[in-house]
CSV table of C-alpha atoms and ligand atoms in Angstrom, one decimal:
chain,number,residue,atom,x,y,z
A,426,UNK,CA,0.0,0.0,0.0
A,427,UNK,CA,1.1,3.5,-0.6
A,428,UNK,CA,0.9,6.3,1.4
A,429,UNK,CA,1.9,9.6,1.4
A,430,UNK,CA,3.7,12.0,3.8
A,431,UNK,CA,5.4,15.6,3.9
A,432,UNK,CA,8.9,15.1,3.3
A,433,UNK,CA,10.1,19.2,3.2
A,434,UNK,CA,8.4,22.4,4.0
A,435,UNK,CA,9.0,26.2,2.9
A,436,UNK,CA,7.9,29.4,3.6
A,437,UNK,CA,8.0,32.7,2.3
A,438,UNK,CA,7.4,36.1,3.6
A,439,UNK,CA,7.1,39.3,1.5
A,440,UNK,CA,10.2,42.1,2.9
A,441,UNK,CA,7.6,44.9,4.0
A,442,UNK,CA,6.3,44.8,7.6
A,443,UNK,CA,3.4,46.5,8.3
A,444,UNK,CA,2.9,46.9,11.7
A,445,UNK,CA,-0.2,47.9,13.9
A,446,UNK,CA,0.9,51.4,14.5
A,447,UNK,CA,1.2,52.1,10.6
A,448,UNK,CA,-2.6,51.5,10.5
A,449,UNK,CA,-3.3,53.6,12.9
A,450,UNK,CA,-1.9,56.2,11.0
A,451,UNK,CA,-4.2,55.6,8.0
A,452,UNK,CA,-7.9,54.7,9.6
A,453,UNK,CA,-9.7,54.8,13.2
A,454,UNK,CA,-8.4,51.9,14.8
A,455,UNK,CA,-5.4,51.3,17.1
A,456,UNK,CA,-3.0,48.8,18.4
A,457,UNK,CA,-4.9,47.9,20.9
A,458,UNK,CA,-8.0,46.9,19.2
A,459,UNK,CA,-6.5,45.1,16.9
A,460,UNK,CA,-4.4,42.7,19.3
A,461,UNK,CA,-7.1,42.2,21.3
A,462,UNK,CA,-9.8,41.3,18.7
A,463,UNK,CA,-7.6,39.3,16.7
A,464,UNK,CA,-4.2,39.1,17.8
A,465,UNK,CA,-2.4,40.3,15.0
A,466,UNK,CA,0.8,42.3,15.8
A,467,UNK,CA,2.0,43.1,11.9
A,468,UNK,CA,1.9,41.2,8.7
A,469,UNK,CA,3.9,41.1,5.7
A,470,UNK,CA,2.9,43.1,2.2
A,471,UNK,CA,3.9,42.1,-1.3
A,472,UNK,CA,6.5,44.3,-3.0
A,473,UNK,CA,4.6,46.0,-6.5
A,474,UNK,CA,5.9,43.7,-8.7
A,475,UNK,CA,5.5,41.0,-6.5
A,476,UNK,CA,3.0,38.2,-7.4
A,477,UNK,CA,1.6,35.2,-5.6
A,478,UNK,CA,3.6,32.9,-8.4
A,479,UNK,CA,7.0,34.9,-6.9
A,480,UNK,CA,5.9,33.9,-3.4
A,481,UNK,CA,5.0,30.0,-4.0
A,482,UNK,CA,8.0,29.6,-6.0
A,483,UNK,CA,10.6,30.9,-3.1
A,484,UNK,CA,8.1,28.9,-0.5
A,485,UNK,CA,8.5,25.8,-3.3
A,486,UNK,CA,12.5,25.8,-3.4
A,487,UNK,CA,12.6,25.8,0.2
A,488,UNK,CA,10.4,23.1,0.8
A,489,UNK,CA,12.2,20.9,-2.1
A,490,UNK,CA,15.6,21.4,-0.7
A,491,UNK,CA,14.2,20.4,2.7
A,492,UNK,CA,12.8,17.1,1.0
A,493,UNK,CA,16.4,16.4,-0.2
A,494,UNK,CA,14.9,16.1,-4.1
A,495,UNK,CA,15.6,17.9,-7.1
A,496,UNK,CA,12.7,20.0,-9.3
A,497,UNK,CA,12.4,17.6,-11.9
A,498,UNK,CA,11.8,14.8,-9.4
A,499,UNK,CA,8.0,16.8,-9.0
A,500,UNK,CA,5.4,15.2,-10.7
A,501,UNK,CA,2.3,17.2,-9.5
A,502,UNK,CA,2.0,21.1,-9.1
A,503,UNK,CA,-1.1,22.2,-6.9
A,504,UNK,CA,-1.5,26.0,-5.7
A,505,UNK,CA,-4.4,26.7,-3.5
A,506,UNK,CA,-5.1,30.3,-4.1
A,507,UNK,CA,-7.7,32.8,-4.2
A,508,UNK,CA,-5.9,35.5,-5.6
A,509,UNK,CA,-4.0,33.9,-9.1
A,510,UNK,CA,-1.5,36.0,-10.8
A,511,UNK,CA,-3.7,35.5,-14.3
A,512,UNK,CA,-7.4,34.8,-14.7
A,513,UNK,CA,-5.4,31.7,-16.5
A,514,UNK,CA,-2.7,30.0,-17.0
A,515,UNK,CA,-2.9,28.7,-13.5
A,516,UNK,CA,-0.7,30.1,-10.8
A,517,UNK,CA,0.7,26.5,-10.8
A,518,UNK,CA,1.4,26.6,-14.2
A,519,UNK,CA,3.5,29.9,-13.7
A,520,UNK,CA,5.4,28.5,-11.0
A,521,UNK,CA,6.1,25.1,-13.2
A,522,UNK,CA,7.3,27.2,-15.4
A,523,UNK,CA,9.7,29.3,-12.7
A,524,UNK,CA,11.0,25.9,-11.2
A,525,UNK,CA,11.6,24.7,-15.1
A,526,UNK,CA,9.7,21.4,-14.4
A,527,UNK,CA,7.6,20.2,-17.3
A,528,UNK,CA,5.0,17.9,-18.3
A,529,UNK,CA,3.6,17.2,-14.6
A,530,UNK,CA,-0.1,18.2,-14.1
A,531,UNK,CA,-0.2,22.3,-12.5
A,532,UNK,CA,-3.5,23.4,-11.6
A,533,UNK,CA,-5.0,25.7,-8.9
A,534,UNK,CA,-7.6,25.3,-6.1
A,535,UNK,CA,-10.0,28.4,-4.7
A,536,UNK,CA,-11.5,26.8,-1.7
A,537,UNK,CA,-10.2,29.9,0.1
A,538,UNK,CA,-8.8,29.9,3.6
A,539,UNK,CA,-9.2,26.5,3.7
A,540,UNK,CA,-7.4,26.2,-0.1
A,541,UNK,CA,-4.6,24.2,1.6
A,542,UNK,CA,-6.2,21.4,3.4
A,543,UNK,CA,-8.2,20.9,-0.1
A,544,UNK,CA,-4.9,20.7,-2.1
A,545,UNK,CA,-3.4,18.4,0.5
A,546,UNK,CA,-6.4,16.3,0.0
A,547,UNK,CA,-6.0,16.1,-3.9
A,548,UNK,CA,-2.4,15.8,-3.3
A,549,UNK,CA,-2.5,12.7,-0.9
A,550,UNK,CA,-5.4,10.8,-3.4
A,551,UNK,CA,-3.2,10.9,-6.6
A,552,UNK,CA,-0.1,9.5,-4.4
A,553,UNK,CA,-2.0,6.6,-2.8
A,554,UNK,CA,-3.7,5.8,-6.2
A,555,UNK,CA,-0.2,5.9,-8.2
A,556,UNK,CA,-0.9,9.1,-10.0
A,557,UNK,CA,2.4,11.3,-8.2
A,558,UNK,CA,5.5,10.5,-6.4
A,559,UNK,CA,6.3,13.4,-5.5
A,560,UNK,CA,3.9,16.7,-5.4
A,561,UNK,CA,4.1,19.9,-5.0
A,562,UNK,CA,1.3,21.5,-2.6
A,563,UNK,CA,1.3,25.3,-2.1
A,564,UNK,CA,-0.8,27.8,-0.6
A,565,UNK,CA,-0.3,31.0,-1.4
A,566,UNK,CA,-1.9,34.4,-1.5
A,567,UNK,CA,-1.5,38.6,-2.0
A,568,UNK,CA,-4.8,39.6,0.0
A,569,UNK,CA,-3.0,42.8,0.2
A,570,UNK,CA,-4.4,43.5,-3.5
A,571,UNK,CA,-7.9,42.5,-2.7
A,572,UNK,CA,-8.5,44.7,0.6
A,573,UNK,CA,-9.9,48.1,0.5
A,574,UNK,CA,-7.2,49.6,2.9
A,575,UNK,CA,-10.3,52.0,3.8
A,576,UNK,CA,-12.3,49.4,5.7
A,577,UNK,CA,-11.3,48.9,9.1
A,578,UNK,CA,-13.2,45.8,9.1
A,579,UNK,CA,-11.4,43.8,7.1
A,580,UNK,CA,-8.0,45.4,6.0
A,581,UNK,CA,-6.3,45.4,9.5
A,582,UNK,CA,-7.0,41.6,9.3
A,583,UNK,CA,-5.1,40.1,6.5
A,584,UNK,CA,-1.2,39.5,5.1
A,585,UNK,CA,0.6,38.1,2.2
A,586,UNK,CA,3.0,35.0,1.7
A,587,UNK,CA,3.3,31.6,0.9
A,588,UNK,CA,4.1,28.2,2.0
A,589,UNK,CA,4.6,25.0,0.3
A,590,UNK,CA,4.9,21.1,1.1
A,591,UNK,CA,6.5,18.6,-0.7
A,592,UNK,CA,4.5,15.6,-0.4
A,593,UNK,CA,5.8,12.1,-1.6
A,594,UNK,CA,5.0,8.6,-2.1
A,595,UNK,CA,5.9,6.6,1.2
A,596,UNK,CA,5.5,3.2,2.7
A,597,UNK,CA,4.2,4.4,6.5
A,598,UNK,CA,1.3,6.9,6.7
A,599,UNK,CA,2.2,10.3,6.9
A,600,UNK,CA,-1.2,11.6,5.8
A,601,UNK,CA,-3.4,9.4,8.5
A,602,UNK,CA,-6.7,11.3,7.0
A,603,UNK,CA,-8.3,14.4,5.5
A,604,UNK,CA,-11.7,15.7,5.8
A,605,UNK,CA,-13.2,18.9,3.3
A,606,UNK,CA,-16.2,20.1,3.4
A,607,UNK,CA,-18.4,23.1,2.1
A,608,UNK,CA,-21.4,25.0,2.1
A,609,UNK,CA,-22.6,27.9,-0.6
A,610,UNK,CA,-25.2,28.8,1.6
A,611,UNK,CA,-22.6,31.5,3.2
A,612,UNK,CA,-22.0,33.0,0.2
A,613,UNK,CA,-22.3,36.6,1.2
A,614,UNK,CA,-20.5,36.9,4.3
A,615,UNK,CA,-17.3,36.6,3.7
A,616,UNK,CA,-16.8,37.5,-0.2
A,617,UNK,CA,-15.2,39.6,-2.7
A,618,UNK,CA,-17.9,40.3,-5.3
A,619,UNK,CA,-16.6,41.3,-8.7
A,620,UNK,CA,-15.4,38.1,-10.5
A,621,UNK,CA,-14.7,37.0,-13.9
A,622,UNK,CA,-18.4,36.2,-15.4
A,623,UNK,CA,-19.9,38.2,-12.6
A,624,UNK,CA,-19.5,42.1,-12.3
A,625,UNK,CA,-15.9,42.2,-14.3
A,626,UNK,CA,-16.2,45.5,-15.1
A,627,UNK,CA,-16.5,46.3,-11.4
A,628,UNK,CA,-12.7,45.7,-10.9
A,629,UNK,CA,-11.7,48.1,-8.8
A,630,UNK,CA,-14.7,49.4,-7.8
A,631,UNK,CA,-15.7,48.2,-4.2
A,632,UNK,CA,-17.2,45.0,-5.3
A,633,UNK,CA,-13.4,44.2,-5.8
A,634,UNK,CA,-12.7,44.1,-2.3
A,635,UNK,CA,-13.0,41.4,0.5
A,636,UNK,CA,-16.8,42.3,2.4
A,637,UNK,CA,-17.0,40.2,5.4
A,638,UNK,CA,-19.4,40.0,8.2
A,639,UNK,CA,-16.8,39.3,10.9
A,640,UNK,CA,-18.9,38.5,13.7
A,641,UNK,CA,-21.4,35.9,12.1
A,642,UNK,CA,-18.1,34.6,10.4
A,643,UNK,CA,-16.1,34.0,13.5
A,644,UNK,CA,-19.3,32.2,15.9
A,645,UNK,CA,-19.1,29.6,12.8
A,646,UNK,CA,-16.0,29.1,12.6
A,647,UNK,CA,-15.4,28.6,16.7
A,648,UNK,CA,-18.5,25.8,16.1
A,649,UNK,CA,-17.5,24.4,12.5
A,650,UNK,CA,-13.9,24.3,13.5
A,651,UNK,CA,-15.2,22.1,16.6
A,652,UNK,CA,-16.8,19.5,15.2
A,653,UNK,CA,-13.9,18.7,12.1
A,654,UNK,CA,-11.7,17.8,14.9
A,655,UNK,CA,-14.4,15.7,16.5
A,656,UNK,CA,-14.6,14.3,13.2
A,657,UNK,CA,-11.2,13.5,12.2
A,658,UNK,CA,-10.5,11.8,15.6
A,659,UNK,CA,-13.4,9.7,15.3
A,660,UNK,CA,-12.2,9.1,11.4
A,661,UNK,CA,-8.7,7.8,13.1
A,662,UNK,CA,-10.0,6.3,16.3
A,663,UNK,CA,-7.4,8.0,18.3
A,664,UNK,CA,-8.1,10.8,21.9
A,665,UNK,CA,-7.3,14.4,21.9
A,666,UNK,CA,-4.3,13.8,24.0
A,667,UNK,CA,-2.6,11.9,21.1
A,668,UNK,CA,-2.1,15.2,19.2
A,669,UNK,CA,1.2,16.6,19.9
A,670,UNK,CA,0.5,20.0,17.6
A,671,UNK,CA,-2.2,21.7,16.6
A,672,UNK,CA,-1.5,23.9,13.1
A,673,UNK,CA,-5.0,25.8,12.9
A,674,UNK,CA,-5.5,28.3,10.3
A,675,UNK,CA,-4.3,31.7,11.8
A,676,UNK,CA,-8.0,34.0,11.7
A,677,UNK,CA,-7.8,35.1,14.4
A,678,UNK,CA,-6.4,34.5,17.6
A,679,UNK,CA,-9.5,34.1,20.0
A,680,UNK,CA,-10.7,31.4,17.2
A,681,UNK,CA,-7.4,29.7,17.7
A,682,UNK,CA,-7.5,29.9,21.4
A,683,UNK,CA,-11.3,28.8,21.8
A,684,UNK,CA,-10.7,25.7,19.6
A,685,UNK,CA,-8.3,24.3,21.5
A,686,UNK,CA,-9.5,25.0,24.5
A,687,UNK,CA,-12.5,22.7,23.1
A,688,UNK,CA,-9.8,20.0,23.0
A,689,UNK,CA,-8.1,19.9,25.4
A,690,UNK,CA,-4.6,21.1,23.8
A,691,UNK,CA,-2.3,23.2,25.9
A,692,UNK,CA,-1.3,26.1,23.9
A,693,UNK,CA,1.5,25.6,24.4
A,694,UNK,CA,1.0,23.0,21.6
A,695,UNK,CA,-0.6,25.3,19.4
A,696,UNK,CA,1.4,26.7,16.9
A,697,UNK,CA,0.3,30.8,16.8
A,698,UNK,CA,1.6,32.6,13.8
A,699,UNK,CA,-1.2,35.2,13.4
A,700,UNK,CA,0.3,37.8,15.6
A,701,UNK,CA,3.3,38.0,13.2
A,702,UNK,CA,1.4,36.8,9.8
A,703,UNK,CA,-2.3,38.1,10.2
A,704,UNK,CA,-4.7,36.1,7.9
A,705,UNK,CA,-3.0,35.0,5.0
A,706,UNK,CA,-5.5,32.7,3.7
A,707,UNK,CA,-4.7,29.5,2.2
A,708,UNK,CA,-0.9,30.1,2.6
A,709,UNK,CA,-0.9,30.4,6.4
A,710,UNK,CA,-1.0,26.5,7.5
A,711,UNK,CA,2.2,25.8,5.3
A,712,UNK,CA,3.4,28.7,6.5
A,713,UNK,CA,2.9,28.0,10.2
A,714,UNK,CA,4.3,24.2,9.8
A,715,UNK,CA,7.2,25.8,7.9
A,716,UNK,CA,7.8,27.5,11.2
A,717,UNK,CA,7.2,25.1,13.6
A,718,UNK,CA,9.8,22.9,12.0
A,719,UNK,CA,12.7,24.8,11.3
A,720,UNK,CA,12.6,26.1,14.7
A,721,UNK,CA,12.7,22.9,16.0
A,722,UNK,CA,9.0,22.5,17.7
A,723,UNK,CA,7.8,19.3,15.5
A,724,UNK,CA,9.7,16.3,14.9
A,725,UNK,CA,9.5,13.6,12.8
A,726,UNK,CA,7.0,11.4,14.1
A,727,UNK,CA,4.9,13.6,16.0
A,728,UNK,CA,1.0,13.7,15.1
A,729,UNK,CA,-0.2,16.9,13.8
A,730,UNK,CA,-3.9,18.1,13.0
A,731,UNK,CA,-4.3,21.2,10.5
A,732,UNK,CA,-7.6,22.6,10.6
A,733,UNK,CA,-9.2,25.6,8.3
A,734,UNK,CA,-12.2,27.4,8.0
A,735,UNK,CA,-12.8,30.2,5.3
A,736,UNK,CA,-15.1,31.5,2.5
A,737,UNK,CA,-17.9,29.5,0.7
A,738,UNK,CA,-18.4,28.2,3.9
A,739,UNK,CA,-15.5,25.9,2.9
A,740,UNK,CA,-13.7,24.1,6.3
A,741,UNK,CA,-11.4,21.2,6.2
A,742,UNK,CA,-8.7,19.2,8.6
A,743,UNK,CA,-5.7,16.9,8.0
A,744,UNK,CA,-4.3,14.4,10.6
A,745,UNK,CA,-0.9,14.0,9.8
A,746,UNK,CA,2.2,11.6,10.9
A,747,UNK,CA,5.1,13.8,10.5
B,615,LIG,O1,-10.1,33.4,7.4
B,615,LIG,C1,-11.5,33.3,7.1
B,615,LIG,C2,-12.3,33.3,8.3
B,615,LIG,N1,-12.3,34.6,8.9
B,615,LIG,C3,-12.4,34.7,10.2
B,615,LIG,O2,-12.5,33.7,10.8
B,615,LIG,C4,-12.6,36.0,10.8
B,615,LIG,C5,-13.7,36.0,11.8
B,615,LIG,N2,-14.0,37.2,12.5
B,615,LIG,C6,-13.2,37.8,13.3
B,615,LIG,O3,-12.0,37.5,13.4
B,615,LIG,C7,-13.7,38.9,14.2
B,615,LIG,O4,-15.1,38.9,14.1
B,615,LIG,C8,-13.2,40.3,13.9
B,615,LIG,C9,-11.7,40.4,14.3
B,615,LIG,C10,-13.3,40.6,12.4
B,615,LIG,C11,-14.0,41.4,14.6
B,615,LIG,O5,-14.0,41.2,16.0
B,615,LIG,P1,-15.4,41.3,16.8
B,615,LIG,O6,-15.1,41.1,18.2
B,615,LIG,O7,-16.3,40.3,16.2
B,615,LIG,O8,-15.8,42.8,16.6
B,615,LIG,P2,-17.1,43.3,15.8
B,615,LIG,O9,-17.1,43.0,14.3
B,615,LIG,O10,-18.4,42.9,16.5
B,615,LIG,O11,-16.9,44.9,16.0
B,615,LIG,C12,-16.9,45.5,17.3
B,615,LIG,C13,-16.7,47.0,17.1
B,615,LIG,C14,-17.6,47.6,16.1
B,615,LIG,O12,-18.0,48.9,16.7
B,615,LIG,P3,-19.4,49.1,17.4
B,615,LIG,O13,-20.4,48.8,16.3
B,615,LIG,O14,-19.5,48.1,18.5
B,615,LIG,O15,-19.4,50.5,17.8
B,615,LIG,C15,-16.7,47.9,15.0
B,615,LIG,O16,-17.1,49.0,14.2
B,615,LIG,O17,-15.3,47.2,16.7
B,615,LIG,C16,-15.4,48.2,15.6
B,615,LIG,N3,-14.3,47.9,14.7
B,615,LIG,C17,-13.1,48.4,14.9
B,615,LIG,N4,-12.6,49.3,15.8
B,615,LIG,C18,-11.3,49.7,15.7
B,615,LIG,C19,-14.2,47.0,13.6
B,615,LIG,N5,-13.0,47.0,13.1
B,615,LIG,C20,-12.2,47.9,13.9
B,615,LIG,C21,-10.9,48.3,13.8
B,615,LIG,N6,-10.5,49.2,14.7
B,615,LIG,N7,-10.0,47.8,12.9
């Protein structure tokens, strides 16, 4: 039987820091509001010429130097995205192109914050049914260019970056079980209007923007976000206390703190990254991971559980043997 599991991460960061106090400067808010509702301290902007492809591809060399391979060893490109550099090719077909790999499939995902765990999914089914060795699994995003930087609401909350996985053929489990769900129903409260056959000409307009109705969002994520843990233990027959990290999607802090609180999980075996990142969408589990490993905090081994919850309503969770 073959399984799959992560054999290298990578993560990328854009230069620019923006911090709290340079908000405050350009709307009504302050430091203060924005730590405690959220617990974002700064988050990283995208240089002008800088493009999601730019980030997935520095995230991507990273993560294939860490799994000791070379590019043309990749056999499957995935970027979960819901801001693409093009309306088409797909961002992974840019950043096959960057990484000189050819011929391997190269498509994108939208499933929005929780584009990751969806890409892991995809990822993880070709390896076990023979269709990859060795993928490629990205998140990233440049929310920066889809915020109206007028809106308190919303702007203060969000980042830019990329991580990246590479995930490859194994005989032991690394990817014990994912779980992705959705539900259009939620359409309109967490949305950027203006799309492609929809309101086009709106670009730039406000209906380009992210519109989000934070409060109804957040009291279904702290729920949703509940019971896709329940679920994925169940799924994997195994107790809270077997988790040794949890790697939520970074929202917002209080989300974070009140879903493991649900399970039992110390934070100090959480890994936080929001305060330095903010939101940035589906790049913000890799990028977290990414962290947590090269700074020593999960070891090969360990069980991990991703978890994400984002537009559409889409939500999603991974239990991972690293
Ligand atoms: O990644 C996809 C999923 N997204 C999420 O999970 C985000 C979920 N939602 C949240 O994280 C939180 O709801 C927010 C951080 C967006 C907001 O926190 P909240 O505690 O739900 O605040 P609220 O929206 O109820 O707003 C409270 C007050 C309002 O003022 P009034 O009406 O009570 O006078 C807002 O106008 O805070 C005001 N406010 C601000 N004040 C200063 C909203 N944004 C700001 C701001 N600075 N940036």
């Amino acid at each position: 039987m073959t399984w799959s599991k992560i054999a290298g991460t990578g993560g990328y960061l854009p230069e620019r820091i923006m911090s709290n106090k340079e908000l405050e400067k350009m709307l009504d808010t302050s430091d203060e509001w924005i730590r405690e509702r959220s617990g974002i301290k700064r988050r990283h902007i995208a240089a002008e010429n800088e493009t999601t492809a730019d980030m997935a591809v520095a995230a991507s060399r990273k993560a294939i130097e860490a799994a000791g391979i070379e590019n043309s060893d990749i056999d499957l490109i995935i970027v979960a995205t819901s801001t693409p550099d093009k309306i088409f090719p797909g961002t992974a077909c840019i950043v096959q192109r960057h990484l000189e790999i050819e011929n391997s499939p190269a498509f994108d995902v939208n499933a929005a914050c929780s584009g990751f765990l969806y890409a892991l999914d995809i990822a993880d089914r070709f390896i076990r049914t023979g269709g990859a060795r060795n993928a490629l699994v990205i998140g990233s995003e440049t929310y920066s260019r889809i915020l109206d930087w007028t809106d308190r609401s919303t702007c203060v909350l969000f980042g830019d970056g990329a991580g990246a996985v590479v995930l490859s053929a194994a005989e032991e489990p690394g990817i014990l079980s994912t779980h992705i769900h959705a539900n259009g129903k939620y359409e309109d409260l967490l949305h950027v209007p203006a799309g492609i056959s929809s309101g086009y000409d709106a670009v730039r307009s406000e209906a380009a923007f992210i519109q989000m109705k934070g409060n109804e969002v957040f009291r279904k994520a702290v729920g949703t976000l509940g019971s896709i843990a329940r679920e994925t233990l169940s799924a994997n027959n195994i107790e809270k206390k077997d988790i040794a990290w949890l790697i939520p999607h970074q929202a917002n802090l209080r989300i974070i703190v009140a879903t493991a609180k649900k399970f039992d999980i110390p934070m100090e075996h959480v890994v936080v990254t929001v305060d330095e990142h903010a939101n940035t969408s589906s790049a913000s589990i890799p990028l977290a991971l990414d962290v947590a490993v090269r700074d020593g905090r999960i070891k090969r081994g360990e069980l991990l559980l991703f978890e994400a919850f984002g537009a559409g309503f889409t939500w999603g969770s991974a239990l991972v043997r690293y």
